[in-house]
């Protein structure tokens, strides 16, 4: 099983500031990495797939980078609606696994 | 517009079998990976398994649950189902159904349904 480790667990950011979230895989997943946003009481929403491709309708302030074992999700200028929990997920092999999440909270 | 909707009992007794159905609308079920994913209260996401149909069906389950899980497909009704046997309190979670394309992420999700295991 590929273990996905996200850091930090909680990120306190002021509106308008940049947020940088990290995700590390226990072995290479190439670029088979997705990011999701989850708000309370809602299902996760796909933001990024293929490590850096934005899903349909996702604003340009969300960007993803990385390959292999190290990945980053950047939110360039946090809006009020961006405060949520973010998960990374690998789909490189057929045992799909998620990270434990990073909560982005208002500073 | 692709939509997924989970349905099933919200309360299951310990040692019994949890059964959920996901109804899919707006798309054919062929050539996609239809998955179940769960999220325990206050915790992260756990992929349970998928079923893939393209003439024949293929299933794949998380090894941690494999001995207790069955996922099946009813293409005539555009539904797929989850059965999880011998449940305990540790199986209490919000259960989501979701769709992925080959070699890609979960682009569509149901709203989720809370299943509580309790006597």
PDB file of N, CA and C in Angstrom, chain A residues 1 32-36 38 41-46 48-50 87 89 91 93-101, chain B residues 33 35 37 39 43-47 49-50 60-63 96 100-107 109-112:
ATOM      1  N   UNK A   1       0.841  -1.191   0.000  1.00  0.00           N
ATOM      2  CA  UNK A   1       0.000   0.000   0.000  1.00  0.00           C
ATOM      3  C   UNK A   1       0.880   1.245   0.000  1.00  0.00           C
ATOM      4  N   UNK A  32       0.347  10.469 -11.083  1.00  0.00           N
ATOM      5  CA  UNK A  32      -1.000   9.961 -10.826  1.00  0.00           C
ATOM      6  C   UNK A  32      -1.481  10.393  -9.448  1.00  0.00           C
ATOM      7  N   UNK A  33      -1.682  11.694  -9.325  1.00  0.00           N
ATOM      8  CA  UNK A  33      -1.961  12.318  -8.038  1.00  0.00           C
ATOM      9  C   UNK A  33      -3.075  13.337  -8.225  1.00  0.00           C
ATOM     10  N   UNK A  34      -4.044  13.278  -7.327  1.00  0.00           N
ATOM     11  CA  UNK A  34      -5.171  14.210  -7.370  1.00  0.00           C
ATOM     12  C   UNK A  34      -5.271  14.961  -6.051  1.00  0.00           C
ATOM     13  N   UNK A  35      -5.890  16.148  -6.124  1.00  0.00           N
ATOM     14  CA  UNK A  35      -6.204  16.937  -4.936  1.00  0.00           C
ATOM     15  C   UNK A  35      -7.714  17.172  -4.891  1.00  0.00           C
ATOM     16  N   UNK A  36      -8.265  17.088  -3.686  1.00  0.00           N
ATOM     17  CA  UNK A  36      -9.684  17.315  -3.468  1.00  0.00           C
ATOM     18  C   UNK A  36      -9.865  18.352  -2.362  1.00  0.00           C
ATOM     19  N   UNK A  38     -12.726  19.494   0.542  1.00  0.00           N
ATOM     20  CA  UNK A  38     -13.944  19.055   1.219  1.00  0.00           C
ATOM     21  C   UNK A  38     -14.373  20.079   2.255  1.00  0.00           C
ATOM     22  N   UNK A  41     -19.931  18.635   5.750  1.00  0.00           N
ATOM     23  CA  UNK A  41     -21.211  18.132   5.269  1.00  0.00           C
ATOM     24  C   UNK A  41     -21.291  17.893   3.782  1.00  0.00           C
ATOM     25  N   UNK A  42     -20.176  18.061   3.077  1.00  0.00           N
ATOM     26  CA  UNK A  42     -20.178  17.881   1.629  1.00  0.00           C
ATOM     27  C   UNK A  42     -19.224  16.760   1.220  1.00  0.00           C
ATOM     28  N   UNK A  43     -19.455  16.254   0.021  1.00  0.00           N
ATOM     29  CA  UNK A  43     -18.529  15.298  -0.560  1.00  0.00           C
ATOM     30  C   UNK A  43     -17.265  16.027  -1.024  1.00  0.00           C
ATOM     31  N   UNK A  44     -16.172  15.314  -1.113  1.00  0.00           N
ATOM     32  CA  UNK A  44     -14.971  15.925  -1.698  1.00  0.00           C
ATOM     33  C   UNK A  44     -15.229  16.383  -3.131  1.00  0.00           C
ATOM     34  N   UNK A  45     -14.534  17.437  -3.522  1.00  0.00           N
ATOM     35  CA  UNK A  45     -14.628  17.964  -4.889  1.00  0.00           C
ATOM     36  C   UNK A  45     -13.258  17.881  -5.527  1.00  0.00           C
ATOM     37  N   UNK A  46     -13.200  17.324  -6.722  1.00  0.00           N
ATOM     38  CA  UNK A  46     -11.931  17.199  -7.421  1.00  0.00           C
ATOM     39  C   UNK A  46     -11.439  18.570  -7.863  1.00  0.00           C
ATOM     40  N   UNK A  48      -7.658  18.986  -8.748  1.00  0.00           N
ATOM     41  CA  UNK A  48      -6.485  18.769  -9.587  1.00  0.00           C
ATOM     42  C   UNK A  48      -6.336  17.282  -9.848  1.00  0.00           C
ATOM     43  N   UNK A  49      -6.000  16.894 -11.080  1.00  0.00           N
ATOM     44  CA  UNK A  49      -5.634  15.521 -11.378  1.00  0.00           C
ATOM     45  C   UNK A  49      -4.392  15.538 -12.259  1.00  0.00           C
ATOM     46  N   UNK A  50      -3.759  14.398 -12.386  1.00  0.00           N
ATOM     47  CA  UNK A  50      -2.499  14.362 -13.126  1.00  0.00           C
ATOM     48  C   UNK A  50      -1.469  15.291 -12.530  1.00  0.00           C
ATOM     49  N   UNK A  87      -7.406  17.084   0.533  1.00  0.00           N
ATOM     50  CA  UNK A  87      -6.844  15.737   0.522  1.00  0.00           C
ATOM     51  C   UNK A  87      -6.102  15.485  -0.781  1.00  0.00           C
ATOM     52  N   UNK A  89      -4.610  12.256  -3.187  1.00  0.00           N
ATOM     53  CA  UNK A  89      -4.952  10.849  -3.450  1.00  0.00           C
ATOM     54  C   UNK A  89      -4.104  10.347  -4.606  1.00  0.00           C
ATOM     55  N   UNK A  91      -3.468   7.430  -7.551  1.00  0.00           N
ATOM     56  CA  UNK A  91      -4.140   6.385  -8.325  1.00  0.00           C
ATOM     57  C   UNK A  91      -3.136   5.711  -9.261  1.00  0.00           C
ATOM     58  N   UNK A  93      -1.466   2.851  -8.570  1.00  0.00           N
ATOM     59  CA  UNK A  93      -1.735   1.422  -8.624  1.00  0.00           C
ATOM     60  C   UNK A  93      -3.173   1.189  -8.210  1.00  0.00           C
ATOM     61  N   UNK A  94      -3.565  -0.065  -8.213  1.00  0.00           N
ATOM     62  CA  UNK A  94      -4.978  -0.328  -8.029  1.00  0.00           C
ATOM     63  C   UNK A  94      -5.387  -0.486  -6.568  1.00  0.00           C
ATOM     64  N   UNK A  95      -4.606   0.080  -5.669  1.00  0.00           N
ATOM     65  CA  UNK A  95      -5.032   0.253  -4.284  1.00  0.00           C
ATOM     66  C   UNK A  95      -4.956   1.744  -4.016  1.00  0.00           C
ATOM     67  N   UNK A  96      -6.066   2.419  -4.343  1.00  0.00           N
ATOM     68  CA  UNK A  96      -6.083   3.875  -4.268  1.00  0.00           C
ATOM     69  C   UNK A  96      -6.052   4.325  -2.816  1.00  0.00           C
ATOM     70  N   UNK A  97      -5.207   5.280  -2.506  1.00  0.00           N
ATOM     71  CA  UNK A  97      -5.065   5.742  -1.135  1.00  0.00           C
ATOM     72  C   UNK A  97      -5.075   7.268  -1.061  1.00  0.00           C
ATOM     73  N   UNK A  98      -5.567   7.758   0.083  1.00  0.00           N
ATOM     74  CA  UNK A  98      -5.690   9.177   0.344  1.00  0.00           C
ATOM     75  C   UNK A  98      -4.724   9.588   1.453  1.00  0.00           C
ATOM     76  N   UNK A  99      -4.340  10.853   1.430  1.00  0.00           N
ATOM     77  CA  UNK A  99      -3.670  11.430   2.568  1.00  0.00           C
ATOM     78  C   UNK A  99      -4.661  11.708   3.678  1.00  0.00           C
ATOM     79  N   UNK A 100      -4.133  12.116   4.825  1.00  0.00           N
ATOM     80  CA  UNK A 100      -5.001  12.320   5.985  1.00  0.00           C
ATOM     81  C   UNK A 100      -5.635  13.703   6.022  1.00  0.00           C
ATOM     82  N   UNK A 101      -5.226  14.556   5.088  1.00  0.00           N
ATOM     83  CA  UNK A 101      -5.863  15.861   4.956  1.00  0.00           C
ATOM     84  C   UNK A 101      -5.092  17.000   5.596  1.00  0.00           C
TER      85      UNK A 101
ATOM     86  N   UNK B  33     -14.870   3.296 -13.728  1.00  0.00           N
ATOM     87  CA  UNK B  33     -14.596   2.620 -12.467  1.00  0.00           C
ATOM     88  C   UNK B  33     -15.525   3.205 -11.405  1.00  0.00           C
ATOM     89  N   UNK B  35     -16.797   3.319  -7.722  1.00  0.00           N
ATOM     90  CA  UNK B  35     -16.164   3.012  -6.440  1.00  0.00           C
ATOM     91  C   UNK B  35     -17.065   3.337  -5.259  1.00  0.00           C
ATOM     92  N   UNK B  37     -16.303   4.654  -1.286  1.00  0.00           N
ATOM     93  CA  UNK B  37     -15.297   5.291  -0.438  1.00  0.00           C
ATOM     94  C   UNK B  37     -15.997   5.644   0.865  1.00  0.00           C
ATOM     95  N   UNK B  39     -15.741   7.487   4.983  1.00  0.00           N
ATOM     96  CA  UNK B  39     -15.067   8.472   5.826  1.00  0.00           C
ATOM     97  C   UNK B  39     -15.636   8.352   7.228  1.00  0.00           C
ATOM     98  N   UNK B  43     -12.506  11.677  10.513  1.00  0.00           N
ATOM     99  CA  UNK B  43     -11.288  11.062   9.988  1.00  0.00           C
ATOM    100  C   UNK B  43     -11.209  11.220   8.479  1.00  0.00           C
ATOM    101  N   UNK B  44     -10.207  10.595   7.914  1.00  0.00           N
ATOM    102  CA  UNK B  44      -9.941  10.748   6.492  1.00  0.00           C
ATOM    103  C   UNK B  44     -10.730   9.779   5.637  1.00  0.00           C
ATOM    104  N   UNK B  45     -10.327   9.715   4.380  1.00  0.00           N
ATOM    105  CA  UNK B  45     -11.043   8.961   3.369  1.00  0.00           C
ATOM    106  C   UNK B  45     -10.381   7.606   3.131  1.00  0.00           C
ATOM    107  N   UNK B  46     -11.210   6.586   2.993  1.00  0.00           N
ATOM    108  CA  UNK B  46     -10.737   5.219   2.762  1.00  0.00           C
ATOM    109  C   UNK B  46     -11.460   4.641   1.552  1.00  0.00           C
ATOM    110  N   UNK B  47     -10.682   4.281   0.526  1.00  0.00           N
ATOM    111  CA  UNK B  47     -11.259   3.639  -0.647  1.00  0.00           C
ATOM    112  C   UNK B  47     -11.599   2.190  -0.305  1.00  0.00           C
ATOM    113  N   UNK B  49     -13.447  -0.084  -2.655  1.00  0.00           N
ATOM    114  CA  UNK B  49     -13.307  -0.950  -3.815  1.00  0.00           C
ATOM    115  C   UNK B  49     -14.004  -0.355  -5.020  1.00  0.00           C
ATOM    116  N   UNK B  50     -13.808  -1.017  -6.184  1.00  0.00           N
ATOM    117  CA  UNK B  50     -14.480  -0.566  -7.393  1.00  0.00           C
ATOM    118  C   UNK B  50     -15.011  -1.739  -8.199  1.00  0.00           C
ATOM    119  N   UNK B  60     -12.269  -4.884  -7.698  1.00  0.00           N
ATOM    120  CA  UNK B  60     -11.008  -4.772  -6.971  1.00  0.00           C
ATOM    121  C   UNK B  60     -11.326  -4.168  -5.616  1.00  0.00           C
ATOM    122  N   UNK B  61     -10.812  -4.772  -4.557  1.00  0.00           N
ATOM    123  CA  UNK B  61     -11.165  -4.343  -3.216  1.00  0.00           C
ATOM    124  C   UNK B  61      -9.920  -3.984  -2.411  1.00  0.00           C
ATOM    125  N   UNK B  62     -10.112  -3.066  -1.475  1.00  0.00           N
ATOM    126  CA  UNK B  62      -9.061  -2.755  -0.516  1.00  0.00           C
ATOM    127  C   UNK B  62      -8.766  -4.029   0.299  1.00  0.00           C
ATOM    128  N   UNK B  63      -7.512  -4.439   0.340  1.00  0.00           N
ATOM    129  CA  UNK B  63      -7.182  -5.686   1.068  1.00  0.00           C
ATOM    130  C   UNK B  63      -7.632  -5.668   2.520  1.00  0.00           C
ATOM    131  N   UNK B  96     -19.579   7.061   0.529  1.00  0.00           N
ATOM    132  CA  UNK B  96     -19.748   7.759  -0.737  1.00  0.00           C
ATOM    133  C   UNK B  96     -19.614   6.784  -1.899  1.00  0.00           C
ATOM    134  N   UNK B 100     -14.638   7.104 -11.440  1.00  0.00           N
ATOM    135  CA  UNK B 100     -13.340   7.478 -12.000  1.00  0.00           C
ATOM    136  C   UNK B 100     -13.233   6.915 -13.408  1.00  0.00           C
ATOM    137  N   UNK B 101     -12.506   7.628 -14.244  1.00  0.00           N
ATOM    138  CA  UNK B 101     -12.165   7.089 -15.557  1.00  0.00           C
ATOM    139  C   UNK B 101     -10.862   6.309 -15.432  1.00  0.00           C
ATOM    140  N   UNK B 102     -10.558   5.527 -16.458  1.00  0.00           N
ATOM    141  CA  UNK B 102      -9.330   4.746 -16.430  1.00  0.00           C
ATOM    142  C   UNK B 102      -8.130   5.657 -16.234  1.00  0.00           C
ATOM    143  N   UNK B 103      -7.318   5.342 -15.254  1.00  0.00           N
ATOM    144  CA  UNK B 103      -6.104   6.092 -15.014  1.00  0.00           C
ATOM    145  C   UNK B 103      -6.333   7.519 -14.564  1.00  0.00           C
ATOM    146  N   UNK B 104      -7.445   7.747 -13.856  1.00  0.00           N
ATOM    147  CA  UNK B 104      -7.721   9.113 -13.430  1.00  0.00           C
ATOM    148  C   UNK B 104      -8.362   9.138 -12.048  1.00  0.00           C
ATOM    149  N   UNK B 105      -8.720  10.315 -11.640  1.00  0.00           N
ATOM    150  CA  UNK B 105      -9.200  10.548 -10.286  1.00  0.00           C
ATOM    151  C   UNK B 105     -10.722  10.437 -10.216  1.00  0.00           C
ATOM    152  N   UNK B 106     -11.262  10.636  -8.989  1.00  0.00           N
ATOM    153  CA  UNK B 106     -12.715  10.572  -8.770  1.00  0.00           C
ATOM    154  C   UNK B 106     -13.322  11.922  -9.121  1.00  0.00           C
ATOM    155  N   UNK B 107     -13.936  11.985 -10.302  1.00  0.00           N
ATOM    156  CA  UNK B 107     -14.447  13.260 -10.788  1.00  0.00           C
ATOM    157  C   UNK B 107     -15.879  13.522 -10.356  1.00  0.00           C
ATOM    158  N   UNK B 109     -18.942  12.455  -7.424  1.00  0.00           N
ATOM    159  CA  UNK B 109     -19.228  11.838  -6.134  1.00  0.00           C
ATOM    160  C   UNK B 109     -20.716  11.963  -5.826  1.00  0.00           C
ATOM    161  N   UNK B 110     -21.233  10.992  -5.073  1.00  0.00           N
ATOM    162  CA  UNK B 110     -22.538  11.174  -4.475  1.00  0.00           C
ATOM    163  C   UNK B 110     -22.424  12.092  -3.277  1.00  0.00           C
ATOM    164  N   UNK B 111     -23.551  12.443  -2.688  1.00  0.00           N
ATOM    165  CA  UNK B 111     -23.549  13.356  -1.549  1.00  0.00           C
ATOM    166  C   UNK B 111     -23.108  12.666  -0.259  1.00  0.00           C
ATOM    167  N   UNK B 112     -23.140  11.332  -0.246  1.00  0.00           N
ATOM    168  CA  UNK B 112     -22.740  10.587   0.938  1.00  0.00           C
ATOM    169  C   UNK B 112     -23.923  10.225   1.812  1.00  0.00           C
TER     170      UNK B 112
END
